[in-house]
CSV table of C-alpha atoms and ligand atoms in Angstrom, one decimal:
chain,number,residue,atom,x,y,z
P,214,UNK,CA,24.3,-15.6,26.2
P,215,UNK,CA,23.1,-17.8,23.3
P,216,UNK,CA,19.9,-16.1,22.2
P,217,UNK,CA,19.9,-13.0,20.1
P,218,UNK,CA,17.4,-10.7,18.5
P,219,UNK,CA,18.1,-8.1,15.8
P,220,UNK,CA,15.9,-5.0,15.6
P,221,UNK,CA,16.2,-2.8,12.5
P,222,UNK,CA,15.4,0.9,12.0
P,223,UNK,CA,15.8,2.9,8.8
P,224,UNK,CA,16.5,2.0,5.3
P,225,UNK,CA,16.7,-1.2,3.3
P,226,UNK,CA,20.5,-1.1,3.5
P,227,UNK,CA,20.0,-1.7,7.3
P,228,UNK,CA,17.6,-4.5,6.6
P,229,UNK,CA,20.2,-6.2,4.4
P,230,UNK,CA,23.0,-5.7,7.0
P,231,UNK,CA,20.7,-7.1,9.7
P,232,UNK,CA,20.2,-10.3,7.6
P,233,UNK,CA,24.0,-10.7,7.3
P,234,UNK,CA,24.5,-10.1,11.0
P,235,UNK,CA,21.8,-12.7,11.7
P,236,UNK,CA,23.6,-15.2,9.4
P,237,UNK,CA,26.9,-14.5,11.1
P,238,UNK,CA,25.5,-15.3,14.5
P,239,UNK,CA,23.7,-18.4,13.3
P,240,UNK,CA,26.9,-19.6,11.8
P,241,UNK,CA,28.5,-19.4,15.2
P,242,UNK,CA,25.7,-21.4,16.8
P,243,UNK,CA,23.6,-18.6,18.3
P,244,UNK,CA,19.9,-19.0,18.4
P,245,UNK,CA,17.4,-16.4,17.0
P,246,UNK,CA,15.0,-15.4,19.8
P,247,UNK,CA,11.2,-15.0,19.1
P,248,UNK,CA,11.2,-11.5,20.7
P,249,UNK,CA,13.6,-9.0,22.3
P,250,UNK,CA,12.5,-9.9,25.8
P,251,UNK,CA,13.2,-13.6,25.1
P,252,UNK,CA,16.8,-12.7,24.0
P,253,UNK,CA,20.0,-12.4,26.0
P,254,UNK,CA,21.5,-10.1,23.4
P,255,UNK,CA,19.8,-7.4,21.3
P,256,UNK,CA,21.5,-5.9,18.3
P,257,UNK,CA,19.9,-2.6,17.5
P,258,UNK,CA,20.6,-1.5,13.9
P,259,UNK,CA,19.8,2.2,13.9
P,260,UNK,CA,19.1,5.1,11.6
P,261,UNK,CA,20.3,8.7,12.0
P,262,UNK,CA,18.7,10.3,9.0
P,263,UNK,CA,16.3,12.3,11.1
P,264,UNK,CA,16.5,13.2,14.8
P,265,UNK,CA,13.2,11.4,15.7
P,266,UNK,CA,14.5,8.0,14.5
P,267,UNK,CA,17.7,8.5,16.4
P,268,UNK,CA,16.0,9.4,19.7
P,269,UNK,CA,13.7,6.5,19.4
P,270,UNK,CA,16.5,4.0,19.0
P,271,UNK,CA,18.5,5.5,21.9
P,272,UNK,CA,15.4,5.4,24.2
P,273,UNK,CA,14.7,1.8,23.3
P,274,UNK,CA,18.3,0.8,23.9
P,275,UNK,CA,18.1,2.2,27.5
P,276,UNK,CA,14.9,0.3,28.1
P,277,UNK,CA,16.5,-2.9,26.9
P,278,UNK,CA,19.6,-2.4,29.1
P,279,UNK,CA,17.3,-1.7,32.0
P,280,UNK,CA,15.7,-5.2,31.3
P,281,UNK,CA,19.2,-6.7,31.6
P,282,UNK,CA,19.8,-7.3,27.9
P,283,UNK,CA,23.3,-7.0,26.4
P,284,UNK,CA,22.8,-4.3,23.8
P,285,UNK,CA,25.0,-4.1,20.7
P,286,UNK,CA,24.4,-0.8,19.2
P,287,UNK,CA,25.1,-0.8,15.4
P,288,UNK,CA,24.2,1.3,12.3
P,289,UNK,CA,24.2,5.0,11.6
P,290,UNK,CA,23.6,6.2,15.2
P,291,UNK,CA,26.4,4.1,16.4
P,292,UNK,CA,28.8,5.8,14.0
P,293,UNK,CA,27.4,9.2,14.9
P,294,UNK,CA,27.4,9.0,18.7
P,295,UNK,CA,30.2,6.4,19.2
P,296,UNK,CA,31.6,6.2,22.6
P,297,UNK,CA,29.0,8.5,24.1
P,298,UNK,CA,26.5,5.6,23.9
P,299,UNK,CA,28.6,3.6,26.3
P,300,UNK,CA,29.2,6.5,28.6
P,301,UNK,CA,25.5,7.4,28.9
P,302,UNK,CA,24.4,3.9,29.5
P,303,UNK,CA,22.7,3.3,26.2
P,304,UNK,CA,24.8,0.4,25.0
P,305,UNK,CA,27.2,-2.4,26.0
P,306,UNK,CA,29.0,-2.3,22.6
P,307,UNK,CA,29.0,0.2,19.8
P,308,UNK,CA,29.9,-0.9,16.2
P,309,UNK,CA,29.7,0.9,12.9
P,310,UNK,CA,29.3,-0.8,9.5
P,311,UNK,CA,32.8,-1.8,8.9
P,312,UNK,CA,33.2,-3.6,12.3
P,313,UNK,CA,30.2,-5.9,12.0
P,314,UNK,CA,32.4,-9.0,11.6
P,315,UNK,CA,33.4,-8.6,15.2
P,316,UNK,CA,29.9,-9.0,16.6
P,317,UNK,CA,30.1,-12.7,17.4
P,318,UNK,CA,33.4,-12.3,19.2
P,319,UNK,CA,32.2,-9.4,21.2
P,320,UNK,CA,29.1,-11.3,22.4
P,321,UNK,CA,31.1,-14.3,23.2
P,322,UNK,CA,33.3,-12.3,25.5
P,323,UNK,CA,30.6,-9.8,26.6
P,324,UNK,CA,33.1,-7.1,25.7
P,325,UNK,CA,32.4,-3.5,26.2
P,326,UNK,CA,33.8,-2.1,22.9
P,327,UNK,CA,33.5,0.8,20.6
P,328,UNK,CA,34.6,0.5,17.0
P,329,UNK,CA,33.3,3.1,14.6
P,330,UNK,CA,36.3,3.4,12.3
P,331,UNK,CA,36.0,3.3,8.5
P,332,UNK,CA,39.0,1.0,8.1
P,333,UNK,CA,37.5,-2.5,8.3
P,334,UNK,CA,35.7,-4.7,5.7
P,335,UNK,CA,32.0,-4.3,5.0
P,336,UNK,CA,30.1,-7.5,5.6
P,337,UNK,CA,29.0,-7.6,1.9
P,338,UNK,CA,32.7,-8.1,1.0
P,339,UNK,CA,32.9,-11.3,3.1
P,340,UNK,CA,31.8,-14.9,2.5
P,341,UNK,CA,28.8,-14.5,4.7
P,342,UNK,CA,26.8,-13.2,1.7
P,343,UNK,CA,27.2,-16.6,0.0
P,344,UNK,CA,25.9,-18.5,3.1
P,345,UNK,CA,22.9,-16.3,3.7
P,346,UNK,CA,19.6,-18.1,4.1
P,347,UNK,CA,16.6,-16.4,2.4
P,348,UNK,CA,14.0,-14.8,4.6
P,349,UNK,CA,11.3,-14.6,1.9
P,350,UNK,CA,10.8,-14.8,-1.9
P,351,UNK,CA,12.0,-11.3,-2.3
P,352,UNK,CA,15.5,-10.3,-1.1
P,353,UNK,CA,17.8,-7.3,-1.0
P,354,UNK,CA,21.3,-7.4,-2.5
P,355,UNK,CA,23.6,-4.5,-1.8
P,356,UNK,CA,25.6,-3.4,-4.8
P,357,UNK,CA,27.3,-0.3,-3.5
P,358,UNK,CA,27.3,1.7,-0.3
P,359,UNK,CA,28.4,5.0,1.1
P,360,UNK,CA,27.9,8.4,-0.5
P,361,UNK,CA,30.3,11.0,-1.9
P,362,UNK,CA,27.7,13.7,-2.6
P,363,UNK,CA,27.5,15.6,0.7
P,364,UNK,CA,24.1,17.1,0.2
P,365,UNK,CA,24.0,19.8,2.8
P,366,UNK,CA,21.2,18.3,5.0
P,367,UNK,CA,22.4,14.7,5.0
P,368,UNK,CA,24.2,12.8,7.6
P,369,UNK,CA,24.8,9.7,5.4
P,370,UNK,CA,28.2,10.5,4.0
P,371,UNK,CA,29.4,10.9,7.6
P,372,UNK,CA,27.8,7.7,8.8
P,373,UNK,CA,28.3,5.3,5.9
P,374,UNK,CA,31.5,6.8,4.6
P,375,UNK,CA,32.7,7.1,1.0
P,376,UNK,CA,31.2,5.2,-1.9
P,377,UNK,CA,32.4,1.6,-2.5
P,378,UNK,CA,31.0,-0.8,-5.1
P,379,UNK,CA,31.0,-4.6,-5.0
P,380,UNK,CA,32.5,-6.5,-7.9
P,381,UNK,CA,29.8,-7.4,-10.4
P,382,UNK,CA,30.7,-11.1,-10.3
P,383,UNK,CA,30.0,-11.2,-6.6
P,384,UNK,CA,26.7,-9.6,-7.0
P,385,UNK,CA,25.6,-12.2,-9.6
P,386,UNK,CA,27.0,-15.0,-7.4
P,387,UNK,CA,24.9,-13.8,-4.5
P,388,UNK,CA,21.8,-13.6,-6.7
P,389,UNK,CA,22.5,-17.2,-8.0
P,390,UNK,CA,22.8,-18.4,-4.3
P,391,UNK,CA,19.4,-16.8,-3.6
P,392,UNK,CA,17.8,-18.2,-6.8
P,393,UNK,CA,18.7,-21.7,-5.8
P,394,UNK,CA,16.7,-21.2,-2.6
P,395,UNK,CA,13.6,-20.1,-4.5
P,396,UNK,CA,14.0,-16.3,-4.3
P,397,UNK,CA,12.1,-14.8,-7.3
P,398,UNK,CA,12.7,-11.1,-6.8
P,399,UNK,CA,15.8,-9.2,-5.9
P,400,UNK,CA,16.3,-5.5,-5.2
P,401,UNK,CA,19.7,-4.1,-5.9
P,402,UNK,CA,20.6,-1.6,-3.1
P,403,UNK,CA,22.8,1.4,-2.7
P,404,UNK,CA,22.6,5.0,-1.5
P,405,UNK,CA,23.2,6.0,-5.1
P,406,UNK,CA,22.9,2.9,-7.2
P,407,UNK,CA,23.6,4.8,-10.4
P,408,UNK,CA,27.0,5.9,-9.1
P,409,UNK,CA,28.0,2.2,-9.2
P,410,UNK,CA,31.4,1.5,-10.7
P,411,UNK,CA,33.4,-1.6,-9.8
P,412,UNK,CA,36.5,-0.5,-11.9
P,413,UNK,CA,35.0,-2.1,-15.0
P,414,UNK,CA,31.2,-1.7,-15.2
P,415,UNK,CA,29.0,1.3,-14.5
P,416,UNK,CA,25.4,1.0,-13.3
P,417,UNK,CA,23.8,0.6,-16.7
P,418,UNK,CA,26.3,-2.2,-17.6
P,419,UNK,CA,25.7,-3.9,-14.2
P,420,UNK,CA,22.0,-3.9,-14.8
P,421,UNK,CA,22.5,-5.5,-18.2
P,422,UNK,CA,24.9,-8.0,-16.8
P,423,UNK,CA,22.6,-9.0,-13.9
P,424,UNK,CA,19.6,-9.2,-16.1
P,425,UNK,CA,21.4,-11.3,-18.6
P,426,UNK,CA,23.0,-13.7,-16.1
P,427,UNK,CA,20.2,-14.4,-13.7
P,428,UNK,CA,16.8,-16.0,-13.9
P,429,UNK,CA,14.9,-14.2,-11.1
P,430,UNK,CA,11.4,-13.1,-12.1
P,431,UNK,CA,11.9,-9.5,-11.1
P,432,UNK,CA,14.9,-7.2,-10.6
P,433,UNK,CA,14.5,-3.9,-8.8
P,434,UNK,CA,17.0,-1.2,-7.9
P,435,UNK,CA,17.0,1.7,-5.5
P,436,UNK,CA,17.9,4.5,-4.8
P,437,UNK,CA,18.6,6.4,-8.0
P,438,UNK,CA,20.2,9.8,-7.8
P,439,UNK,CA,18.3,12.1,-10.2
P,440,UNK,CA,21.5,13.9,-11.2
P,441,UNK,CA,23.0,10.7,-12.7
P,442,UNK,CA,20.1,9.1,-14.5
P,443,UNK,CA,21.6,8.3,-17.9
P,444,UNK,CA,19.9,7.6,-21.3
P,445,UNK,CA,22.1,4.6,-21.4
P,446,UNK,CA,20.6,3.2,-18.2
P,447,UNK,CA,17.0,3.9,-19.3
P,448,UNK,CA,17.7,2.0,-22.6
P,449,UNK,CA,19.1,-1.0,-20.7
P,450,UNK,CA,16.0,-1.1,-18.5
P,451,UNK,CA,13.8,-0.8,-21.6
P,452,UNK,CA,15.6,-3.7,-23.3
P,453,UNK,CA,15.1,-6.0,-20.3
P,454,UNK,CA,11.5,-5.2,-19.5
P,455,UNK,CA,9.6,-6.8,-17.7
P,456,UNK,CA,12.4,-8.6,-15.8
P,457,UNK,CA,14.1,-5.3,-15.0
P,458,UNK,CA,11.5,-3.1,-13.4
P,459,UNK,CA,10.5,0.3,-14.7
P,460,UNK,CA,9.8,1.5,-11.2
P,461,UNK,CA,12.2,4.5,-10.6
P,462,UNK,CA,12.6,6.0,-7.1
P,463,UNK,CA,13.9,9.5,-7.8
P,464,UNK,CA,14.3,11.7,-4.7
P,465,UNK,CA,13.4,15.3,-5.7
P,466,UNK,CA,13.8,16.8,-2.2
P,467,UNK,CA,12.7,20.2,-3.4
P,468,UNK,CA,11.3,21.8,-6.5
P,469,UNK,CA,13.0,25.1,-6.1
P,470,UNK,CA,16.2,25.7,-8.0
P,471,UNK,CA,17.5,28.0,-5.2
P,472,UNK,CA,16.8,25.4,-2.5
P,473,UNK,CA,18.3,22.6,-4.6
P,474,UNK,CA,21.5,24.7,-4.9
P,475,UNK,CA,21.6,25.3,-1.2
P,476,UNK,CA,21.0,21.5,-0.7
P,477,UNK,CA,23.9,20.8,-3.2
P,478,UNK,CA,21.7,18.4,-5.2
P,479,UNK,CA,23.4,19.1,-8.5
P,480,UNK,CA,20.3,19.7,-10.6
P,481,UNK,CA,17.8,22.5,-11.2
P,482,UNK,CA,14.0,22.3,-11.2
P,483,UNK,CA,14.0,22.3,-15.0
P,484,UNK,CA,16.7,19.6,-15.2
P,485,UNK,CA,14.7,17.4,-12.9
P,486,UNK,CA,11.6,17.8,-15.1
P,487,UNK,CA,13.6,17.2,-18.3
P,488,UNK,CA,15.1,14.0,-16.8
P,489,UNK,CA,11.6,12.7,-16.0
P,490,UNK,CA,10.5,13.5,-19.6
P,491,UNK,CA,13.4,11.3,-20.8
P,492,UNK,CA,12.2,8.5,-18.5
P,493,UNK,CA,8.7,8.7,-19.8
P,494,UNK,CA,9.9,8.8,-23.4
P,495,UNK,CA,12.0,5.7,-23.1
P,496,UNK,CA,9.8,3.9,-20.4
P,497,UNK,CA,6.3,5.0,-21.1
P,498,UNK,CA,4.8,2.8,-18.3
P,499,UNK,CA,7.3,3.9,-15.7
P,500,UNK,CA,6.1,4.3,-12.1
P,501,UNK,CA,8.0,7.2,-10.6
P,502,UNK,CA,8.2,7.7,-6.8
P,503,UNK,CA,10.1,10.2,-4.8
P,504,UNK,CA,11.3,11.7,-1.5
P,505,UNK,CA,10.4,15.3,-0.7
P,506,UNK,CA,11.5,17.4,2.2
P,507,UNK,CA,9.8,20.6,3.4
P,508,UNK,CA,11.2,23.3,5.7
P,509,UNK,CA,14.8,23.4,4.5
P,510,UNK,CA,16.3,26.5,6.3
P,511,UNK,CA,16.4,28.7,3.1
P,512,UNK,CA,13.0,27.5,1.8
P,513,UNK,CA,10.5,30.5,1.5
P,514,UNK,CA,6.8,30.1,0.7
P,515,UNK,CA,7.6,30.8,-2.9
P,516,UNK,CA,10.2,28.0,-3.0
P,517,UNK,CA,7.6,25.7,-1.5
P,518,UNK,CA,5.2,26.6,-4.3
P,519,UNK,CA,7.9,25.5,-6.7
P,520,UNK,CA,7.9,22.1,-5.0
P,521,UNK,CA,4.1,21.8,-5.5
P,522,UNK,CA,4.6,22.8,-9.1
P,523,UNK,CA,7.0,20.0,-9.8
P,524,UNK,CA,4.7,17.5,-8.0
P,525,UNK,CA,1.9,18.6,-10.4
P,526,UNK,CA,4.1,18.5,-13.5
P,527,UNK,CA,5.8,15.2,-12.8
P,528,UNK,CA,2.7,13.4,-11.4
P,529,UNK,CA,4.6,11.2,-9.0
P,530,UNK,CA,2.9,7.9,-8.3
P,531,UNK,CA,3.9,8.1,-4.7
P,532,UNK,CA,6.0,10.4,-2.5
P,533,UNK,CA,7.6,9.9,0.9
P,534,UNK,CA,7.4,13.3,2.6
P,535,UNK,CA,9.5,14.6,5.4
P,536,UNK,CA,10.0,17.6,7.6
P,537,UNK,CA,13.6,18.8,7.5
P,538,UNK,CA,15.6,17.9,10.6
P,539,UNK,CA,19.0,19.5,11.3
P,540,UNK,CA,21.7,16.8,11.6
P,541,UNK,CA,25.1,17.0,13.3
P,542,UNK,CA,28.1,17.7,11.1
P,543,UNK,CA,26.0,18.8,8.1
P,544,UNK,CA,26.4,22.2,6.6
P,545,UNK,CA,22.7,23.1,6.7
P,546,UNK,CA,22.7,22.6,10.5
P,547,UNK,CA,24.6,25.9,10.8
P,548,UNK,CA,21.6,27.8,9.4
P,549,UNK,CA,18.7,28.8,11.6
P,550,UNK,CA,15.9,26.2,11.6
P,551,UNK,CA,12.4,27.4,10.4
P,552,UNK,CA,9.6,27.4,13.0
P,553,UNK,CA,7.9,24.0,13.4
P,554,UNK,CA,4.5,25.4,12.6
P,555,UNK,CA,5.7,26.6,9.2
P,556,UNK,CA,7.2,23.3,8.4
P,557,UNK,CA,4.3,21.2,9.5
P,558,UNK,CA,1.8,23.5,7.6
P,559,UNK,CA,3.8,22.9,4.4
P,560,UNK,CA,4.0,19.2,5.0
P,561,UNK,CA,0.2,19.0,5.3
P,562,UNK,CA,-0.3,20.9,2.0
P,563,UNK,CA,2.3,18.8,0.3
P,564,UNK,CA,0.7,15.5,1.4
P,565,UNK,CA,-2.7,16.7,0.2
P,566,UNK,CA,-1.3,17.5,-3.2
P,567,UNK,CA,0.7,14.3,-3.5
P,568,UNK,CA,-2.3,12.2,-2.6
P,569,UNK,CA,-4.6,14.1,-4.9
P,570,UNK,CA,-2.3,13.4,-7.8
P,571,UNK,CA,-1.6,9.8,-6.8
P,572,UNK,CA,-5.4,9.2,-6.6
P,573,UNK,CA,-5.8,10.6,-10.1
P,574,UNK,CA,-3.1,8.3,-11.4
P,575,UNK,CA,-4.5,5.3,-9.7
P,576,UNK,CA,-8.0,6.0,-11.2
P,577,UNK,CA,-6.3,5.5,-14.6
P,578,UNK,CA,-5.5,1.9,-13.6
P,579,UNK,CA,-9.2,0.9,-13.4
P,580,UNK,CA,-10.2,-1.6,-16.2
P,581,UNK,CA,-6.6,-2.4,-17.0
P,582,UNK,CA,-4.9,-5.8,-16.5
P,583,UNK,CA,-1.6,-6.1,-14.5
P,584,UNK,CA,0.6,-9.0,-13.7
P,585,UNK,CA,1.2,-9.0,-9.9
P,586,UNK,CA,3.4,-10.8,-7.4
P,587,UNK,CA,1.6,-11.7,-4.1
P,588,UNK,CA,3.5,-10.2,-1.2
P,589,UNK,CA,1.6,-10.6,2.1
P,590,UNK,CA,-1.8,-10.4,3.7
P,591,UNK,CA,-3.2,-7.0,3.3
P,592,UNK,CA,-3.2,-4.7,6.3
P,593,UNK,CA,-6.9,-3.9,6.3
P,594,UNK,CA,-8.2,-7.4,5.7
P,595,UNK,CA,-5.6,-10.2,6.3
P,596,UNK,CA,-7.9,-12.7,4.6
P,597,UNK,CA,-7.1,-11.0,1.3
P,598,UNK,CA,-3.6,-10.7,-0.1
P,599,UNK,CA,-1.7,-7.6,-1.1
P,600,UNK,CA,0.3,-8.0,-4.4
P,601,UNK,CA,2.6,-5.6,-6.3
P,602,UNK,CA,2.7,-4.6,-9.9
P,603,UNK,CA,5.9,-4.5,-11.9
P,604,UNK,CA,5.9,-0.8,-10.9
P,605,UNK,CA,5.7,-1.7,-7.2
P,606,UNK,CA,2.2,-0.4,-6.8
P,607,UNK,CA,0.2,-2.3,-4.2
P,608,UNK,CA,-3.0,-4.0,-5.3
P,609,UNK,CA,-5.4,-5.8,-2.9
P,610,UNK,CA,-6.8,-9.0,-4.5
P,611,UNK,CA,-10.4,-10.2,-4.4
P,612,UNK,CA,-9.5,-13.7,-3.2
P,613,UNK,CA,-6.7,-15.5,-1.4
P,614,UNK,CA,-3.7,-16.4,-3.5
P,615,UNK,CA,-0.6,-17.9,-1.7
P,616,UNK,CA,2.3,-15.5,-1.0
P,617,UNK,CA,5.0,-15.5,-3.7
P,618,UNK,CA,2.6,-16.5,-6.6
P,619,UNK,CA,2.3,-14.5,-9.8
P,620,UNK,CA,-1.2,-13.8,-11.2
P,621,UNK,CA,-3.0,-11.5,-13.6
P,622,UNK,CA,-5.6,-9.1,-12.1
P,623,UNK,CA,-8.0,-6.6,-13.6
P,624,UNK,CA,-8.3,-3.4,-11.5
P,625,UNK,CA,-12.0,-2.9,-10.5
P,626,UNK,CA,-11.9,0.1,-8.3
P,627,UNK,CA,-9.6,2.4,-6.2
P,628,UNK,CA,-10.3,2.4,-2.4
P,629,UNK,CA,-8.5,5.3,-0.7
P,630,UNK,CA,-5.3,5.1,-2.7
P,631,UNK,CA,-5.2,1.4,-3.1
P,632,UNK,CA,-6.3,-0.4,-6.3
P,633,UNK,CA,-8.5,-3.5,-5.8
P,634,UNK,CA,-8.0,-6.2,-8.4
P,635,UNK,CA,-10.0,-9.2,-9.6
P,636,UNK,CA,-7.9,-12.3,-10.2
P,637,UNK,CA,-8.3,-13.4,-13.8
P,638,UNK,CA,-5.6,-16.0,-14.1
B,999,5AD,N1,15.9,15.9,7.4
B,999,5AD,C1,14.7,15.4,6.9
B,999,5AD,N2,14.7,14.4,6.0
B,999,5AD,C2,15.9,14.0,5.5
B,999,5AD,N3,16.2,13.1,4.6
B,999,5AD,C3,17.6,13.0,4.5
B,999,5AD,N4,18.1,13.8,5.4
B,999,5AD,C4,17.1,14.5,6.0
B,999,5AD,C5,17.1,15.5,7.0
B,999,5AD,N5,18.2,16.0,7.5
B,999,5AD,C6,15.2,12.4,3.8
B,999,5AD,C7,15.5,12.6,2.3
B,999,5AD,C8,16.0,11.3,1.9
B,999,5AD,C9,15.3,10.3,2.8
B,999,5AD,C10,15.9,9.0,2.9
B,999,5AD,O1,15.3,11.0,4.0
B,999,5AD,O2,14.3,12.9,1.6
B,999,5AD,O3,15.8,11.0,0.5
B,1000,SF4,FE1,19.2,5.9,7.9
B,1000,SF4,FE2,20.5,6.8,5.9
B,1000,SF4,FE3,21.8,5.3,7.6
B,1000,SF4,FE4,19.9,4.3,5.9
B,1000,SF4,S1,21.9,5.2,5.4
B,1000,SF4,S2,20.1,3.9,8.1
B,1000,SF4,S3,18.5,6.0,5.9
B,1000,SF4,S4,20.9,7.3,8.0
């Protein structure tokens, strides 16, 4: 069993963990397979945030085992389902985040093990982070993980455990290690990055420290908790523009104060709007994106209209939209779920509104010049590159520019929701 493949579902934190797991296995002499079917061992790094993602991963695990692969089931579903995954034939080994260091040993011995305890060390607290080999010009760096908020719909506090922050020195050391390999953009990751506290520095201080002690072209950070956006943090971002990005991902979830209370989000509709006003005052060019959920159990039609109202008032540049999905162990799962037709009708209306506003905002980009970083071939026409503005908005360029290069573009038109840019330098 020498060849492995890591498949990742879910958020960027899982992507980061998968990189570290890959490094751990390469260090032990394992070989990365080109595809799952070419591998002896498949590590499935899974997401439990909605039921759909979870079911997909479990089904896939069964398929792989049927094909004779040794399946190591890790991530949030591993933590949630634990031993059951072994019993029902979905996995050969089941490990949650704090047991990832054991993966090489388990593969070596083909062990059938379950370890989902919260007692071990997270990989980002081990030396593997300083040996990691870059996978591109843009890399993730986890700064904190876990969550203490217990929003009533969310499984994450149960899967990832309590908040822990990495020492600021280690974060900068990891960024230096990536810089030396030519990485030009880093994204600081955490479930609530602005809850960061390593015993000395809070998130604003960490941002200042990272920006002052690294030379990467761009520093991003996600996800922010709207409740904890401080003026101090916004001022730090303003003082380090453009290296620190003024792209803020601020998950609204709902625009109704009543639903927000039932979700235990810790802010009202008015407080969210006021927070955004502060952002725009201190960072006038800020790009603001969000996550919104429809169909929370106590959401009425009127509450949903409040959500649309906030969408109009805030003018999000982009929103990820979701249908509420009841999750095990969460408080909201005890309330009756709304009919699917109600939820999906609201989702359609929400997407229409979000897109209408995003299109209006994109139109305002026409004629303006942006500095962009070329990310990858565009989906629609791979002969043209897709690049990102400082605010993380995608732009399709009019001619090929190598990946990882920085150019200036003038926006000529908006196609669908995507700005097209003419390269001017
Ligand atoms: N159902 C639907 N969406 C959810 N999210 C979190 N929990 C649930 C759930 N139970 C969404 C939130 C969060 C994003 C990562 O996933 O909008 O911000
Ligand atoms: Fe999914 Fe949340 Fe776990 Fe990320 S932390 S993998 S989004 S459940």
